[in-house]
Short mmCIF file of C-alpha atoms in Angstrom, two decimals:
data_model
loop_
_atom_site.label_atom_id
_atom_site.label_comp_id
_atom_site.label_asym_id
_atom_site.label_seq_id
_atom_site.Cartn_x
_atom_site.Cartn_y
_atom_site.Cartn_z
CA UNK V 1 -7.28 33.31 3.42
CA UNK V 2 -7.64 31.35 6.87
CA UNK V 3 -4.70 28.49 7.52
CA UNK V 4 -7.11 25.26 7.80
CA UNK V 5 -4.28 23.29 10.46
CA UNK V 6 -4.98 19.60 11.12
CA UNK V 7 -3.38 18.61 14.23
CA UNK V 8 -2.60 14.42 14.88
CA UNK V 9 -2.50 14.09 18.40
CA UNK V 10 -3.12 10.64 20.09
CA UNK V 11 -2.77 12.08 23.80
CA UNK V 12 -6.27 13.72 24.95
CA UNK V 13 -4.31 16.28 27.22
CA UNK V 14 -2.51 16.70 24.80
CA UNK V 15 -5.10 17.73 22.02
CA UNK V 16 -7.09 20.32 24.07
CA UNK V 17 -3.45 21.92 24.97
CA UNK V 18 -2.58 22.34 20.53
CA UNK V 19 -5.86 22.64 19.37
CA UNK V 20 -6.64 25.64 22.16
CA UNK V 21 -2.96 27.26 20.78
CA UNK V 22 -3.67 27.46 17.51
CA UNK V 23 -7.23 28.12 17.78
CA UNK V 24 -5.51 31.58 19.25
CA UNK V 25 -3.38 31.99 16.04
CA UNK V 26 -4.41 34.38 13.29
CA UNK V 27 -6.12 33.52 10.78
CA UNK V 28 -5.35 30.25 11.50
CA UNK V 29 -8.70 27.21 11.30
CA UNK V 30 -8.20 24.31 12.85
CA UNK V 31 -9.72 21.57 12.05
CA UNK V 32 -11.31 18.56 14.16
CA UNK V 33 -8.01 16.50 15.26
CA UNK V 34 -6.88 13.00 14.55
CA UNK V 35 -5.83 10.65 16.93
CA UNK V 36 -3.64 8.08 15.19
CA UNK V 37 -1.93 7.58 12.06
CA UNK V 38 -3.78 5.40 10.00
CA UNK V 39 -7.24 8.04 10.56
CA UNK V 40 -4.56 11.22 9.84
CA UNK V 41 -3.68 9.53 6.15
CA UNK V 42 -7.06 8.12 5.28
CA UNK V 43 -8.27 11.91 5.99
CA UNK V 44 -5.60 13.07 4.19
CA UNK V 45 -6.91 10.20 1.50
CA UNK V 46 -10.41 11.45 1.42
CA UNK V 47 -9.65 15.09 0.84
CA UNK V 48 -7.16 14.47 -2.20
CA UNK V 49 -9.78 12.48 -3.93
CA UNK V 50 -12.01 15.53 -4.00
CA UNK V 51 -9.23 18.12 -4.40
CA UNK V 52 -5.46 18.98 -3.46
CA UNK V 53 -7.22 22.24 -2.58
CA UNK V 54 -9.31 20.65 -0.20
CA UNK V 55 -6.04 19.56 1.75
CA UNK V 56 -5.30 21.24 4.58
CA UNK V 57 -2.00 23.30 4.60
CA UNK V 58 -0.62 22.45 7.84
CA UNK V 59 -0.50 18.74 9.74
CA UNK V 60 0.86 18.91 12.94
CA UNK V 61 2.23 15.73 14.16
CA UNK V 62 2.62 15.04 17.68
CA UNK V 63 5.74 13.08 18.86
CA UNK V 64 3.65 10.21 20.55
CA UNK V 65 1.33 9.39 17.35
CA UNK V 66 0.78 6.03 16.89
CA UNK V 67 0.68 3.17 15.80
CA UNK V 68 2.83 4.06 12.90
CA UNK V 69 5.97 6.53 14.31
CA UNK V 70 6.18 10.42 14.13
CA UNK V 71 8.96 10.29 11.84
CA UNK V 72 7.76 7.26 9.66
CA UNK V 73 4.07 9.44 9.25
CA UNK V 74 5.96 12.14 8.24
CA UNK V 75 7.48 10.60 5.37
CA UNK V 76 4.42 8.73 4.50
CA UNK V 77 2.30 12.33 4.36
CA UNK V 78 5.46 14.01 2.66
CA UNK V 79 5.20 11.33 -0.26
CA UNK V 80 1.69 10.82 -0.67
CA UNK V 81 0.48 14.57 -0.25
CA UNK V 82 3.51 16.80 -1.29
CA UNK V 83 1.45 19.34 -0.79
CA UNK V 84 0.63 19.35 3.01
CA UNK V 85 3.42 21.02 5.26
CA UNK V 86 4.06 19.32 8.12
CA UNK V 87 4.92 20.51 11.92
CA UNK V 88 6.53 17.64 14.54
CA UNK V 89 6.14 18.91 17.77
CA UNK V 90 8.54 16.85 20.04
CA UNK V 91 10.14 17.59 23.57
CA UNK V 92 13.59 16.59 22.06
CA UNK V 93 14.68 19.55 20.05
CA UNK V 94 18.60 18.30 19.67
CA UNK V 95 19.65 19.17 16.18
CA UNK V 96 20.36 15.45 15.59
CA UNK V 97 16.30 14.79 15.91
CA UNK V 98 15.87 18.33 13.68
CA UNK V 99 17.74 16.68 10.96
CA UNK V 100 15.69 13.66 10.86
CA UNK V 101 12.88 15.21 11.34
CA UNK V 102 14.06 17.63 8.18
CA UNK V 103 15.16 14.33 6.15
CA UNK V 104 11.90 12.34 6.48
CA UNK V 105 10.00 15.71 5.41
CA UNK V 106 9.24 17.54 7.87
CA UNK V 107 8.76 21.41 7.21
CA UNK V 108 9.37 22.45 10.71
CA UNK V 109 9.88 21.53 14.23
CA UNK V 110 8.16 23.15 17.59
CA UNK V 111 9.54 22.13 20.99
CA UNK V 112 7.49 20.97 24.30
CA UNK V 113 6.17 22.49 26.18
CA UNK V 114 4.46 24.71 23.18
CA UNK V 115 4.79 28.60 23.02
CA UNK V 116 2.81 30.78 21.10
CA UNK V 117 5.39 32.70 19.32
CA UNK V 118 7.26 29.63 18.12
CA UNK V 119 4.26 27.77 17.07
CA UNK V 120 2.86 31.21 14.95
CA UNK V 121 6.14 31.67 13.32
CA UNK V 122 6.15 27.57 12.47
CA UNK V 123 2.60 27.61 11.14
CA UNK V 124 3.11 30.89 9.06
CA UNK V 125 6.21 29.97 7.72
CA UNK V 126 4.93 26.42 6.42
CA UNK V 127 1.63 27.68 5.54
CA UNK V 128 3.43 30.19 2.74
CA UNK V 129 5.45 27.05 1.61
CA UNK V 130 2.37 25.28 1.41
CA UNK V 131 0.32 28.23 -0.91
CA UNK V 132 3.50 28.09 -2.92
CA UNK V 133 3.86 24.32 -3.80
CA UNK V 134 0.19 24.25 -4.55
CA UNK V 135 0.78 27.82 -6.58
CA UNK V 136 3.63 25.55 -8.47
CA UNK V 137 0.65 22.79 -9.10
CA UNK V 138 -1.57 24.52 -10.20
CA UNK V 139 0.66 25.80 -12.92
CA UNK V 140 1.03 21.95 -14.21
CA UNK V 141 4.37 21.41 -12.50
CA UNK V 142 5.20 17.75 -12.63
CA UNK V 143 4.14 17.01 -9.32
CA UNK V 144 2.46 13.71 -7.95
CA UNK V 145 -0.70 15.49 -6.61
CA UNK V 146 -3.15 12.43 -6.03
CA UNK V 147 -3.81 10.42 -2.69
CA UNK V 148 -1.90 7.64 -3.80
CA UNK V 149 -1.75 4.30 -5.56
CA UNK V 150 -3.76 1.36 -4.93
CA UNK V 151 -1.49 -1.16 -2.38
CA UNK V 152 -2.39 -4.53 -2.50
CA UNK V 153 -0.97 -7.64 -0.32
CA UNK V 154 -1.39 -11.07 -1.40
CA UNK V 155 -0.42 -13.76 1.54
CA UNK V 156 -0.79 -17.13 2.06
CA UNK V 157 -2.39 -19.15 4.61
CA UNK V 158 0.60 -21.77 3.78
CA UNK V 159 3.07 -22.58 1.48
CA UNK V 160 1.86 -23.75 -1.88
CA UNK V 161 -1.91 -22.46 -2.09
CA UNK V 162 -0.92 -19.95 -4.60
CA UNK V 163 -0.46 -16.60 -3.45
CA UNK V 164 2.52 -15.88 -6.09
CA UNK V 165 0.29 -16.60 -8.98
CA UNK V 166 -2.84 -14.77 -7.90
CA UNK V 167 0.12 -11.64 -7.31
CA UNK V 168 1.23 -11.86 -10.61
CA UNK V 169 -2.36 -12.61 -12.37
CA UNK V 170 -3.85 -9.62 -10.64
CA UNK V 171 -0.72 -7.24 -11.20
CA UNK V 172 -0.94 -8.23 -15.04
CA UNK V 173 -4.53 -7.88 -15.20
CA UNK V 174 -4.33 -4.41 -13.54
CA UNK V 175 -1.29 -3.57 -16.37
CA UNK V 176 -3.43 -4.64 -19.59
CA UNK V 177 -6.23 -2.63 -18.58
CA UNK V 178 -4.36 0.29 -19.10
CA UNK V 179 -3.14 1.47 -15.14
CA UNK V 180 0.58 1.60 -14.13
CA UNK V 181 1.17 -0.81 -11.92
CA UNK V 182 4.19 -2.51 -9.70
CA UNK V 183 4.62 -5.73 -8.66
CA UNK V 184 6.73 -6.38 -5.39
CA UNK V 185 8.05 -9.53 -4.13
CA UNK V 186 8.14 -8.95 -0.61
CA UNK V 187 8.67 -12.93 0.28
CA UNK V 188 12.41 -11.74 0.97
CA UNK V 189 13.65 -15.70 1.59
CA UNK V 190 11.82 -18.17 -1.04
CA UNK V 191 10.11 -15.14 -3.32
CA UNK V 192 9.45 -16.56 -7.01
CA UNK V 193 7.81 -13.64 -9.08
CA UNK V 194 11.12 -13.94 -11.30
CA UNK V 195 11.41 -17.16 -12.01
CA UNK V 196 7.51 -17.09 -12.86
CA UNK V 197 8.10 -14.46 -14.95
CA UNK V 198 11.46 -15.46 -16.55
CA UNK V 199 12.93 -12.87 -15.38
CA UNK V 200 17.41 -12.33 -14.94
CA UNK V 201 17.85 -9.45 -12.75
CA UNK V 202 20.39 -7.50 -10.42
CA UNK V 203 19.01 -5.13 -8.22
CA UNK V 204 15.90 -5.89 -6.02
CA UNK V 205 14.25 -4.44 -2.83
CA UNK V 206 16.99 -5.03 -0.66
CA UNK V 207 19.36 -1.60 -2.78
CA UNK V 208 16.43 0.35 -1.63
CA UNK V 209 16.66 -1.29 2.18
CA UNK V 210 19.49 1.29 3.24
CA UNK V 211 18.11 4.39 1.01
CA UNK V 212 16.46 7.42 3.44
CA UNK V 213 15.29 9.58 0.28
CA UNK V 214 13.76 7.04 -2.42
CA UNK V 215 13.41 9.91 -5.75
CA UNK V 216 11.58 8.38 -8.84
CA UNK V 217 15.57 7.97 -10.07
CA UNK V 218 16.59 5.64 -7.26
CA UNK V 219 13.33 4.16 -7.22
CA UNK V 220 13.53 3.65 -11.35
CA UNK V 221 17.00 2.21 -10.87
CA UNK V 222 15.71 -0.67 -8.37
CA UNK V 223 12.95 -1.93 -10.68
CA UNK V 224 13.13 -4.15 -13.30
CA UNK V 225 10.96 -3.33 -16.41
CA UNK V 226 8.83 -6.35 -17.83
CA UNK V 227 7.74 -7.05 -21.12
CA UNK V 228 4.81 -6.75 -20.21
CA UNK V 229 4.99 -3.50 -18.72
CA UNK V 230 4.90 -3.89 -15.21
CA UNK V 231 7.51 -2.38 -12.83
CA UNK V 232 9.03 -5.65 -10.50
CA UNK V 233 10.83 -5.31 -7.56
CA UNK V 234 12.28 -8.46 -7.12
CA UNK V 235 12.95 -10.41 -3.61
CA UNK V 236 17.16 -10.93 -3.33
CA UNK V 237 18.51 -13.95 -5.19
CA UNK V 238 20.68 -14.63 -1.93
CA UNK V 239 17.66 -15.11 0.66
CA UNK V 240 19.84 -14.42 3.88
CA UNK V 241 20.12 -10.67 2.35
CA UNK V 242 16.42 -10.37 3.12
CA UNK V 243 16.80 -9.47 6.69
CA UNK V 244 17.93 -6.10 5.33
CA UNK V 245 15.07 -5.02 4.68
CA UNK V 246 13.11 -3.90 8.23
CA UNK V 247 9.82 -2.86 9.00
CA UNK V 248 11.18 0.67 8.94
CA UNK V 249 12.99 0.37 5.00
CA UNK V 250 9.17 -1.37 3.88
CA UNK V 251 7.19 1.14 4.92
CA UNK V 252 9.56 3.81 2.86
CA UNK V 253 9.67 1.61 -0.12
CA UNK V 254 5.66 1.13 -0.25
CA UNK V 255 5.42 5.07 0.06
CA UNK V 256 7.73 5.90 -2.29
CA UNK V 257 6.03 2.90 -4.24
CA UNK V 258 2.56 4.35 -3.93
CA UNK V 259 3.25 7.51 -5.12
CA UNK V 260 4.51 6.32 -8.09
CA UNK V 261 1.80 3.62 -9.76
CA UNK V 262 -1.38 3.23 -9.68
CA UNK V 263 -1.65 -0.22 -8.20
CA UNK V 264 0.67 -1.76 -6.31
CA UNK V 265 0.43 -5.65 -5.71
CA UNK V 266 2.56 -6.89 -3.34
CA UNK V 267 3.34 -10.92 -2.88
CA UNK V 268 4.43 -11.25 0.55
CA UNK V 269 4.62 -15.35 0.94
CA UNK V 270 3.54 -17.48 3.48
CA UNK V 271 5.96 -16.38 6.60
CA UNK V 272 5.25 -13.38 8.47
CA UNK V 273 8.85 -10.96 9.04
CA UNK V 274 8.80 -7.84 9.79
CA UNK V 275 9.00 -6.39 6.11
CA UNK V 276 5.47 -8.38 5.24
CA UNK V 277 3.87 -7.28 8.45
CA UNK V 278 4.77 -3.25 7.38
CA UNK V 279 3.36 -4.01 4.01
CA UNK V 280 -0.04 -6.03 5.36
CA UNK V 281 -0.87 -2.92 7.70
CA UNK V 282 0.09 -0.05 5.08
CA UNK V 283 -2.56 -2.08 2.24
CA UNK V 284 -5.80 -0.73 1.44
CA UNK V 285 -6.45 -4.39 0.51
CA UNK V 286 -4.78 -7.56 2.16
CA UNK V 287 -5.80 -10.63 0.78
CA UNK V 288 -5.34 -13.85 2.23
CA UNK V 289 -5.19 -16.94 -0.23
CA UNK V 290 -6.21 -20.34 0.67
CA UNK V 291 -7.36 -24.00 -0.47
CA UNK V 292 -10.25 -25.55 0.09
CA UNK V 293 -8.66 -27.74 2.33
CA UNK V 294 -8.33 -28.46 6.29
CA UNK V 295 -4.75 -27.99 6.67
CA UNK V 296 -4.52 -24.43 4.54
CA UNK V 297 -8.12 -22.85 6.20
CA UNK V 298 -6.47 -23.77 9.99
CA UNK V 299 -3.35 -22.02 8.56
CA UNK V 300 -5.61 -18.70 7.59
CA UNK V 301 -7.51 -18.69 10.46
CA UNK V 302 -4.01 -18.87 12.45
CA UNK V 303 -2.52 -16.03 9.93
CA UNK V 304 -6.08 -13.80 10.85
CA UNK V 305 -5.81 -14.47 14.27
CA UNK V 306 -2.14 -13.40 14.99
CA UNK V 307 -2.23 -10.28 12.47
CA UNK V 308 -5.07 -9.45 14.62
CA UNK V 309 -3.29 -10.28 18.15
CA UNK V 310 -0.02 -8.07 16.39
CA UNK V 311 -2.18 -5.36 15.82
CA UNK V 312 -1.45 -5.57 11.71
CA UNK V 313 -4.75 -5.88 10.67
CA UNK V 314 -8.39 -7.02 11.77
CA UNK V 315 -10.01 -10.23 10.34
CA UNK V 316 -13.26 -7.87 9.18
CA UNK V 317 -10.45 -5.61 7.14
CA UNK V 318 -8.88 -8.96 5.43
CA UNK V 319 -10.14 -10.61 2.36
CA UNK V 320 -9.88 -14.74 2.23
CA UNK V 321 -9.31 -15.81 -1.71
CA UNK V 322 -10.36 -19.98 -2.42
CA UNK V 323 -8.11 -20.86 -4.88
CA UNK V 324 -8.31 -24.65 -6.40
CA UNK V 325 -12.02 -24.51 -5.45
CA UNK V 326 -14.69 -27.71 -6.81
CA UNK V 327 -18.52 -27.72 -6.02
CA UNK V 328 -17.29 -31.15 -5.10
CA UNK V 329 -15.49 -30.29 -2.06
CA UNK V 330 -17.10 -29.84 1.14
CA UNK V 331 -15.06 -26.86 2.08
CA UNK V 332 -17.38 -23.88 0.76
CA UNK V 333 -16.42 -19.52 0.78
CA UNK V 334 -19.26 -19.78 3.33
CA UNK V 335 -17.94 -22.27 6.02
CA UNK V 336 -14.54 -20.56 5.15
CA UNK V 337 -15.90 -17.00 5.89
CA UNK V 338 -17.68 -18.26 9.67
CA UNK V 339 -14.01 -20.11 10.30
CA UNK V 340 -11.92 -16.69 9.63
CA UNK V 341 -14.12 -14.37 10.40
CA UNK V 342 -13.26 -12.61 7.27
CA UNK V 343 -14.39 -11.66 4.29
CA UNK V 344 -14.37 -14.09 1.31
CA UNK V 345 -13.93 -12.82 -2.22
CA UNK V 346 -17.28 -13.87 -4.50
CA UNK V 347 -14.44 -14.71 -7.11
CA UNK V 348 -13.08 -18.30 -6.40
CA UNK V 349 -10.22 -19.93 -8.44
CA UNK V 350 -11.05 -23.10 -9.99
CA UNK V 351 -8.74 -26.41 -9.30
CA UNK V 352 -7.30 -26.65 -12.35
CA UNK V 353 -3.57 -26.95 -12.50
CA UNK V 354 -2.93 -28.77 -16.16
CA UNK V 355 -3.65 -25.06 -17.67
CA UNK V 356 -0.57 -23.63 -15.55
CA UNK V 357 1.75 -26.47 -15.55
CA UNK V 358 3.44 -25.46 -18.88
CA UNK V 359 3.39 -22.01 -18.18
CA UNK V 360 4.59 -22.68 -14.66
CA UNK V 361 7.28 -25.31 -15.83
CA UNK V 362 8.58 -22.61 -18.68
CA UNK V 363 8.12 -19.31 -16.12
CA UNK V 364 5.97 -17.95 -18.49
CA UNK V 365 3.11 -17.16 -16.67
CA UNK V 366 2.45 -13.73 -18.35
CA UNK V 367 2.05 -15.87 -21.43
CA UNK V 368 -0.75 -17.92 -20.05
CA UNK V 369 -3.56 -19.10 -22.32
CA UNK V 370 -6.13 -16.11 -22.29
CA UNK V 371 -8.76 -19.46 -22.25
CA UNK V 372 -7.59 -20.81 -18.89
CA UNK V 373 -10.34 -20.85 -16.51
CA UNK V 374 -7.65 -19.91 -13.93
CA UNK V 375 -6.51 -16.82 -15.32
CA UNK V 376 -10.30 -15.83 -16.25
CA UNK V 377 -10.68 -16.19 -12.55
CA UNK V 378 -8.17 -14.09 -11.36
CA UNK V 379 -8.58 -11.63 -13.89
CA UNK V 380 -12.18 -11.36 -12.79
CA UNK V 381 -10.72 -10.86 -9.10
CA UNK V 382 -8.42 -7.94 -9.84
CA UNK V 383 -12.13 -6.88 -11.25
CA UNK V 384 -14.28 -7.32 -8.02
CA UNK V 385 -11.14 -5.65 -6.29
CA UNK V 386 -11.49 -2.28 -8.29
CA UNK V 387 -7.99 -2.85 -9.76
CA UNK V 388 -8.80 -2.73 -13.74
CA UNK V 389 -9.81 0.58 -15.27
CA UNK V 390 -13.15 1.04 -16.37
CA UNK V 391 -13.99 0.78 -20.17
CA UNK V 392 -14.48 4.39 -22.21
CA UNK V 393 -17.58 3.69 -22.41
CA UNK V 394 -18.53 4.30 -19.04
CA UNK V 395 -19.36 0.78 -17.58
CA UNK V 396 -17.38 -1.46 -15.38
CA UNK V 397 -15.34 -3.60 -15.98
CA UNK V 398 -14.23 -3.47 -19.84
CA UNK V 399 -12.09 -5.53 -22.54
CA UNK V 400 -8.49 -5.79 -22.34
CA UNK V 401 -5.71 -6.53 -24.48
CA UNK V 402 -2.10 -8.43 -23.48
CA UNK V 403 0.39 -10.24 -25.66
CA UNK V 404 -1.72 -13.66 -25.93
CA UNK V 405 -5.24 -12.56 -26.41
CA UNK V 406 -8.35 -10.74 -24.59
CA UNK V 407 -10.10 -11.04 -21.60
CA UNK V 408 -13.50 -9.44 -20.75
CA UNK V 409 -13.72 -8.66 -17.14
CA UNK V 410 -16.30 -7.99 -14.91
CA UNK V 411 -16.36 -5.61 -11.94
CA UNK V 412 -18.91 -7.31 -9.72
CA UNK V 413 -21.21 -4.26 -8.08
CA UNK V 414 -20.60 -4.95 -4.58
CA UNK V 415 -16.34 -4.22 -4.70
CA UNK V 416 -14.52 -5.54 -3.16
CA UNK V 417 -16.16 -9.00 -1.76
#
């Protein structure tokens, strides 16, 4: 059986020099390269959803991928595709980088410049380990197999539009239609998700900030378990401990985080760090959440512009949410879409804060009146998002059951807005 190798090379010499080497190896098929890291996992993506099978056996990752780094990738394909082996070929081969390389999940290392014998016995060598994890699988080992859990960010264009309670909303929505899901507060300084949800905790993100290996134990000891059923991480009661956590320690903890739940909302506040940028650029979805207002649509037109200008994300891969919307007001989705540049969700959030105020006041906003308008709104969002699992029956959308009442959501046909 041929060895279908996908090599992740961003440097054009440097693609026709691997892809002509192990064209040359036996039985070895390799397969059209990838040039950066966000087109290596959303390949990697693609070919889970049909079939681990359909994975390839070998990545090889060259040191000068971008824009995520070699050894971050590595531990981003080793969590969400346990399946792959994967090759870092790198002109430093000091044991020092070997054992990082080794303790991010790497299966094997090949030095620059390439030789054939080196890269055969690499290739063969991970290829068998490959066959025999997906032997192991296919055996019903206890092995996350899929491409991954849903990540979603919710921002905000400024502080006090909301973004905390569209997090939560959409993260509890997601929960009582059946999917495991985790909600992160990634607003490391002035994060609220446990006071909203009367929650008295002791660990949070920042005892997974220093962690290299993140197993389901470590990762089950961090989070607090609701009442509800979701999985919190919680931002630090003492805010200063937020700087702990680094671009570098988010990206692990939304991999190990994504491998673990289905959906994974993530309420990353109004101020951009370092932490919140990582999680913006890893999302499948980022939403942006914003009033109706002049202040707050400047303030998400100046988010858009510098994730764009920070290379995070582009304004035609974001998703604007109105929240506090009237007919009344002369602020529309529409003239909020041609401001951004982004998309708008079709779901707005109605102005209508004397529903939350006693839930807000209390911090029980899981307990929210299944007849609010708000929370019908927002549980009709995590709908048009895709985050709610489909009804038995077969038809989107579906009727769901949480500790107040029901909701009937509806998945809009056109996804995600």
């Amino acid at each position: 059986m041929p060895t279908r190798i996908l090599p992740a090379v961003g440097d054009a010499d440097a693609v026709r020099s691997i892809t002509t080497l192990l064209s040359q190896l036996p039985d070895a098929e390799p397969v059209a390269p990838v040039t950066d890291s966000t087109q290596l996992v959303d390949t990697l993506a693609r070919l889970a959803a049909e079939s681990v099978d359909e994975l390839p056996e070998v990545v090889v990752v060259h040191e000068r991928i971008g824009p995520v780094p070699a050894l971050e990738l590595i531990r981003e394909v080793a969590l969400r595709f346990p399946a792959v082996g994967v090759i870092l070929v790198t002109s430093d081969a000091s044991p020092g980088l070997f054992q990082a390389a080794m303790d991010y999940g790497a299966r094997g290392l090949v030095a620059l410049p390439l030789g054939y014998e080196e890269l055969a016995s690499r290739v063969q060598a991970v290829a068998q380990w490959s066959v025999g994890v997906r032997r192991h699988l296919g055996s019903g080992g206890d092995v996350f197999t899929g491409a991954g859990g849903t990540v979603v960010t919710v921002s905000g264009a400024k502080g006090g539009v909301g973004a905390t309670l569209t997090a939560v909303q959409l993260a509890l929505a997601a929960q009582a239609s059946g999917r495991a899901t985790a909600l992160v507060d990634m607003d490391l300084q002035t994060g609220d998700v446990a006071s909203y949800l009367d929650v008295q905790f002791r660990r949070s993100v920042v005892d997974l900030a220093a962690i290299n290996d993140i197993s389901p134990r470590v990762l089950a000891d961090a989070v607090f378990r609701h009442d509800t059923g979701l999985a919190l991480l919680l931002a630090p009661g003492e805010g200063e401990r937020g700087e702990e956590v680094t671009d570098r320690a988010a990206r692990q903890i939304v991999s190990a985080l994504r491998s673990r739940y289905e959906v994974v909302v993530i309420d990353c506040g109004a101020q951009l760090g370092g932490a919140g940028a990582a999680a913006v650029e890893m999302a499948d979805t980022a939403l942006l959440v914003t009033t109706p207002d002049v202040i707050a649509v400047r303030g998400a037109k100046r988010a858009v512009r510098m994730w764009d200008r920070l290379q995070i994300r582009k304004a035609e891969e974001t998703t604007v949410v109105v929240n506090r919307h009237t007919r009344a007001t002369e602020i529309q989705p529409p003239l909020v879409r041609r401001i951004t540049g982004t998309a708008v969700a079709a779901t707005t959030v109605p102005a209508a804060f004397k529903e939350l105020q006693g839930a807000v006041d209390s911090g029980r906003v899981h307990e929210l009146d299944g007849r609010s308008t708000v929370k019908q709104a927002l549980w009709a969002l995590a709908g048009e998002l895709g985050l709610v699992k489909a009804a038995a029956d077969g038809r989107k959308g579906g009727r769901f059951r949480s500790d107040r009442g029901s909701a009937s959501l509806r998945r809009r046909k056109d996804g995600g807005g």
